[in-house]
Short mmCIF file of C-alpha atoms in Angstrom, two decimals:
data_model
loop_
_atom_site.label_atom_id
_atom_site.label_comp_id
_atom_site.label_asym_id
_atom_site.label_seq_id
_atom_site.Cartn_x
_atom_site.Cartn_y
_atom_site.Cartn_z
CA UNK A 13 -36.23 -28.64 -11.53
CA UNK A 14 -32.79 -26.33 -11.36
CA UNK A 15 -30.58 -27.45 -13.76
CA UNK A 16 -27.29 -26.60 -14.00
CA UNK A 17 -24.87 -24.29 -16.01
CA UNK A 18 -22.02 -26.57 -16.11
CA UNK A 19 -20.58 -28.37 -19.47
CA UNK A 20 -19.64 -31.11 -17.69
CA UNK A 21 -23.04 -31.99 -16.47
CA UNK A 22 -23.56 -33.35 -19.93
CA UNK A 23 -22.81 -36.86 -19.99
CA UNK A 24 -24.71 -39.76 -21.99
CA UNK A 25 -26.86 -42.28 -20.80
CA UNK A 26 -24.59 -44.87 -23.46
CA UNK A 27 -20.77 -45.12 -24.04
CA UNK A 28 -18.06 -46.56 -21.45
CA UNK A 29 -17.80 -45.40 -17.72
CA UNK A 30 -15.25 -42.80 -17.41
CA UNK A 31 -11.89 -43.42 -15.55
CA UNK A 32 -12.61 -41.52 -11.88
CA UNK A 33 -9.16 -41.60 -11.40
CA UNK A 34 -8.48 -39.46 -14.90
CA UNK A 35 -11.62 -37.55 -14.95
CA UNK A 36 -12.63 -36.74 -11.48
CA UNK A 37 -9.81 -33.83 -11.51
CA UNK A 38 -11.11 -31.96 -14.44
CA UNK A 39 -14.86 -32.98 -14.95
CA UNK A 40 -16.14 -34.39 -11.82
CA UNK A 41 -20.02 -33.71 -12.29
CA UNK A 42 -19.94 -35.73 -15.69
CA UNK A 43 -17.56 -38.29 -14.08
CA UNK A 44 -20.73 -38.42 -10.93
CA UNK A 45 -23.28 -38.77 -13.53
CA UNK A 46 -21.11 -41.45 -15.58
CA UNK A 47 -20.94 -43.56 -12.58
CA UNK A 48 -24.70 -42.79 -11.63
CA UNK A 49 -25.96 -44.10 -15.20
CA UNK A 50 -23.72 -46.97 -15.17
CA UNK A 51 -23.88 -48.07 -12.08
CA UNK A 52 -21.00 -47.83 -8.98
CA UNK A 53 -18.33 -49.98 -8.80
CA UNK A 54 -18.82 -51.00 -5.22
CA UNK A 55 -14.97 -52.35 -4.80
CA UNK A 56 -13.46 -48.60 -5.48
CA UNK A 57 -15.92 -47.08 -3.71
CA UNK A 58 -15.12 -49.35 -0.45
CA UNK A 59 -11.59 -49.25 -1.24
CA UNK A 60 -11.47 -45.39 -1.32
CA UNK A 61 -13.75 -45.12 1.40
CA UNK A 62 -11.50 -47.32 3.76
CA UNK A 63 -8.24 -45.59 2.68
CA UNK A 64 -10.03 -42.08 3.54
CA UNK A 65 -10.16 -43.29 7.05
CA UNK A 66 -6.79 -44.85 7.16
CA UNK A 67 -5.44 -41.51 6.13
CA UNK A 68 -7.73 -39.73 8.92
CA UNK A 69 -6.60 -41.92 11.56
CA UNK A 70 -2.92 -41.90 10.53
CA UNK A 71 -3.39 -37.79 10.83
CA UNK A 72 -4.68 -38.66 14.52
CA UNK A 73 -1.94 -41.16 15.09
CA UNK A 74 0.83 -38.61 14.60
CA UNK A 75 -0.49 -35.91 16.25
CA UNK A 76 -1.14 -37.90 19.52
CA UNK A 77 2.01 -38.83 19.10
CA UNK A 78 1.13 -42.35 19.89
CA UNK A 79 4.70 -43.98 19.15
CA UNK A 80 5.58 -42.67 22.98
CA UNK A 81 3.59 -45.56 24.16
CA UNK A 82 3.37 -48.60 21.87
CA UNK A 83 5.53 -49.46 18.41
CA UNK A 84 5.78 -47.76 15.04
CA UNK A 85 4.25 -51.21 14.16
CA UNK A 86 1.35 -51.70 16.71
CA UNK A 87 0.44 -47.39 15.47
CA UNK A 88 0.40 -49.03 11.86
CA UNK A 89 -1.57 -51.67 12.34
CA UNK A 90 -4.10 -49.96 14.42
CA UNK A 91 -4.29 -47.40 11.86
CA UNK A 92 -4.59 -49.17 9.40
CA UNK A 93 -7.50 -51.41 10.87
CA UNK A 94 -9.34 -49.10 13.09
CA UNK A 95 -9.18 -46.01 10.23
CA UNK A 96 -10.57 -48.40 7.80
CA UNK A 97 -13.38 -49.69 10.08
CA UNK A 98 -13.58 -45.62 11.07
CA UNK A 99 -14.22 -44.89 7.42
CA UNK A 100 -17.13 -46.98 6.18
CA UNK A 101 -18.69 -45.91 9.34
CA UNK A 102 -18.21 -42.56 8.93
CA UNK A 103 -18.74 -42.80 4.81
CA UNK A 104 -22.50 -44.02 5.37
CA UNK A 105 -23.25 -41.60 8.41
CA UNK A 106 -22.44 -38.69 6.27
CA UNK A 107 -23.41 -39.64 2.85
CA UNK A 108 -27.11 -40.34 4.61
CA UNK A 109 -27.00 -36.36 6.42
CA UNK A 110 -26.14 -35.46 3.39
CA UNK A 111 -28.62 -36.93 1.31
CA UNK A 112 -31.41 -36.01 3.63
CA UNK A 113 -30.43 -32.48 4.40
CA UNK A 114 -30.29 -32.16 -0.03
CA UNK A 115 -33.87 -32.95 0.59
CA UNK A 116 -35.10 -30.14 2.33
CA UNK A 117 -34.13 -27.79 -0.99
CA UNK A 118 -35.66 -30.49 -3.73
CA UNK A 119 -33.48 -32.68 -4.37
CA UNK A 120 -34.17 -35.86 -6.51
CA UNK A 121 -31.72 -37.98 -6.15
CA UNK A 122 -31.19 -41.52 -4.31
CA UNK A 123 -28.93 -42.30 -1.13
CA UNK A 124 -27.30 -44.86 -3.47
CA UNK A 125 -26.24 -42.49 -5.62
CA UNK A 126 -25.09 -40.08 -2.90
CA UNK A 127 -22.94 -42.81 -1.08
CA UNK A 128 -21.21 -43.66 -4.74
CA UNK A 129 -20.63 -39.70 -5.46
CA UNK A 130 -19.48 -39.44 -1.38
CA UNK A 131 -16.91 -42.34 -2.06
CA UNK A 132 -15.51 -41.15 -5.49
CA UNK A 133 -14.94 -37.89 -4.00
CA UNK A 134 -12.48 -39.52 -1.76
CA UNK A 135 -10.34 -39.81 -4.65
CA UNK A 136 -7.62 -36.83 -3.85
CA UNK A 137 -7.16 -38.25 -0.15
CA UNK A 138 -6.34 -42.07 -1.68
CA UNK A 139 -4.09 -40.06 -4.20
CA UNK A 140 -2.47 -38.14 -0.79
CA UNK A 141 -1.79 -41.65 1.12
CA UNK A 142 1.45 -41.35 -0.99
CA UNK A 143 2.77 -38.40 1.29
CA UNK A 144 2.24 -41.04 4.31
CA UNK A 145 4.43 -43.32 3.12
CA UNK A 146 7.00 -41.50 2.67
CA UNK A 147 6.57 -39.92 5.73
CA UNK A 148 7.00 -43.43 7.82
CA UNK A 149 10.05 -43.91 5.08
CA UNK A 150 11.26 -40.36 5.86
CA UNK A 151 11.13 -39.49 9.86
CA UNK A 152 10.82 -43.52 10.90
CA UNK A 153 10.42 -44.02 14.54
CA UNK A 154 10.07 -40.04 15.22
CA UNK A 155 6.92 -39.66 13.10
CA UNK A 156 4.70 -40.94 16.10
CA UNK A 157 6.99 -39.60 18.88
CA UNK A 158 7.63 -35.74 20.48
CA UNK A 159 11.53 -35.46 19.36
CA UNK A 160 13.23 -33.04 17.55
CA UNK A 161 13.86 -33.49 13.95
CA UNK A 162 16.41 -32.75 11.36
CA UNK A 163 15.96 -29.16 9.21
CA UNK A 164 14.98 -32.48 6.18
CA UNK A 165 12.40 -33.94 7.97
CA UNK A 166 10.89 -30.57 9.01
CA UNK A 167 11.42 -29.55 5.62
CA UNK A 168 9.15 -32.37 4.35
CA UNK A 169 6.82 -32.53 7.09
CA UNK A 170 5.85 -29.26 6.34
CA UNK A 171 5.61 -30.32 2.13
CA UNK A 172 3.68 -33.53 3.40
CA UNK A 173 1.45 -31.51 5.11
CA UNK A 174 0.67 -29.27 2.40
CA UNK A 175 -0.26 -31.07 -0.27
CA UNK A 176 -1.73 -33.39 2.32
CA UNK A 177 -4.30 -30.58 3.13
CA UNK A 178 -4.89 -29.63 -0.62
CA UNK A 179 -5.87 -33.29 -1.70
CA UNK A 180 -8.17 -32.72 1.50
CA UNK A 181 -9.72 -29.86 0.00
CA UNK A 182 -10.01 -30.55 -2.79
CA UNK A 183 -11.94 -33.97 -2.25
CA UNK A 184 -14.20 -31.62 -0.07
CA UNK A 185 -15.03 -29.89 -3.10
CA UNK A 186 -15.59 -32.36 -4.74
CA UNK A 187 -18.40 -33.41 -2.31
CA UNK A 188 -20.32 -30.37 -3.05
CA UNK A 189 -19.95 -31.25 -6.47
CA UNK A 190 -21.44 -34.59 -6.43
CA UNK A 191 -24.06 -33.78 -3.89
CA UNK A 192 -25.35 -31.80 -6.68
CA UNK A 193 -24.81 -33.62 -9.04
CA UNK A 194 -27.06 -36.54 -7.69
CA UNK A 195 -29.84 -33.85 -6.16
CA UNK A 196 -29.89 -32.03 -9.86
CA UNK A 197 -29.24 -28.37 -8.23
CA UNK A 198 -26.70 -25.62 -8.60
CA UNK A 199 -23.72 -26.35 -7.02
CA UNK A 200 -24.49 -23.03 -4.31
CA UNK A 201 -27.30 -25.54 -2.87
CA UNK A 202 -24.73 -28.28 -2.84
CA UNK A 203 -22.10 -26.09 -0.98
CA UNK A 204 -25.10 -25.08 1.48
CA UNK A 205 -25.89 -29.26 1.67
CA UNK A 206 -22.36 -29.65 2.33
CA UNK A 207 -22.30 -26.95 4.78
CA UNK A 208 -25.42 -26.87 7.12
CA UNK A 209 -25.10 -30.30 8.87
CA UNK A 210 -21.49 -28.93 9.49
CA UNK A 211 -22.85 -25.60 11.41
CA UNK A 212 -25.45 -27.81 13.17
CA UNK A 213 -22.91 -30.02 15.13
CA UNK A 214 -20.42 -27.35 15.72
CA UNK A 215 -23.23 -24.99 17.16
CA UNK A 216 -24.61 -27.89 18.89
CA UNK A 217 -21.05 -28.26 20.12
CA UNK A 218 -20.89 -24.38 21.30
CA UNK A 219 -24.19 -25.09 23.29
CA UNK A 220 -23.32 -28.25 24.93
CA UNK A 221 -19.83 -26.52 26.41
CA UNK A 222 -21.49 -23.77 27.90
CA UNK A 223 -24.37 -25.46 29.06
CA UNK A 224 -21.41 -27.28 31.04
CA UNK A 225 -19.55 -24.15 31.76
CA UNK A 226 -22.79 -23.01 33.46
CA UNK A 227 -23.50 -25.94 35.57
CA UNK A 228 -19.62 -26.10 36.86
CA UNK A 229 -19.87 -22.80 37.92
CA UNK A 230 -23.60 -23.35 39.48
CA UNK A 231 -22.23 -26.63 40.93
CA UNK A 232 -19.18 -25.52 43.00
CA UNK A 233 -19.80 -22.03 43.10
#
């Protein structure tokens, strides 16, 4: 078995669960494998799980600019219900591609443990909801419509968006983190885990439009 380099790998079998919401910034393989020996705290993980896809289809929201046909209120609440419903469904279809595709280089661990690890790792984008409400408190009514906005509300559109994207990141990274974590390999085969099913779809996504380009062209000459 490959183990890994890392200090924070290290974590004891006894002792009190670590706080995710401290830990997972500066040790997140120890806080995987404190959660792992402990046991998940299925509340948080469904709670961060839903709020990922809230954020998701709040993203989707704006850029549709779906205010130009319904309420700021109706977006919200279909947001709000359809991103968490989006989320868990999304959260198990990925933790179990994940888990399987971890298999194929060796690795030992169980698609319990990867959906808690894939649900703590959604930690950054629960911390990043914070930039959404301000942006509904900020730009109101024009956050789901096409109008022009002030030089302020560009100004922190463009901050929102930011740090909106780093959170993102960084909870991706965090994903190849715990997928290793729970496998027991080097983070590189975690990255490639995290990776390959990734490649697949967009590939298979490459295919699929040309295979149509062909047949439109074949079709009306």
């Amino acid at each position: 078995m490959e183990k890994s380099v890392e200090e924070d790998v290290q974590v004891e079998n006894e002792g009190d669960r670590l706080n995710p919401w401290l830990t997972i910034w500066y040790k997140p393989r120890a806080t995987f494998r404190s959660f792992i020996n402990h046991g998940s705290d299925s509340k948080l993980i469904i709670f961060l799980v839903m709020l990922s896809g809230v954020l998701y289809a709040f993203d989707r929201a704006v850029g549709k600019s779906m205010g130009e046909w319904m309420s700021t209120l109706m977006v919200l609440v279909l947001v709000i219900v359809l991103g968490a419903v989006g989320g868990i469904i999304s959260w198990l279809i990925w933790s179990a591609i994940v888990y399987y595709v971890g298999k194929l280089f060796k690795g030992t661990g169980t698609l319990r443990e990867m959906y808690t690890v894939i649900g703590l790792s959604y930690i950054p984008v629960a911390v990043s909801t914070i930039f959404c409400f301000f942006d509904v408190v900020i730009l109101k009514d024009a956050l789901f419509v096409d109008v022009y906005l002030s030089p302020f509300q560009i100004i922190w559109l463009l901050f929102s968006t930011f740090f909106t994207f780093m959170f993102t990141a960084w909870s991706w990274f965090l994903m190849v983190k715990g997928i290793a974590e729970v496998h027991r390999f080097s983070s590189w085969k975690g990255l490639l885990t995290f990776i390959i099913p990734g490649a697949v779809l967009f590939l298979m996504i490459i295919v699929i439009v040309i295979v149509g380009v062909i047949v439109s062209m074949v079709a009306f000459g």
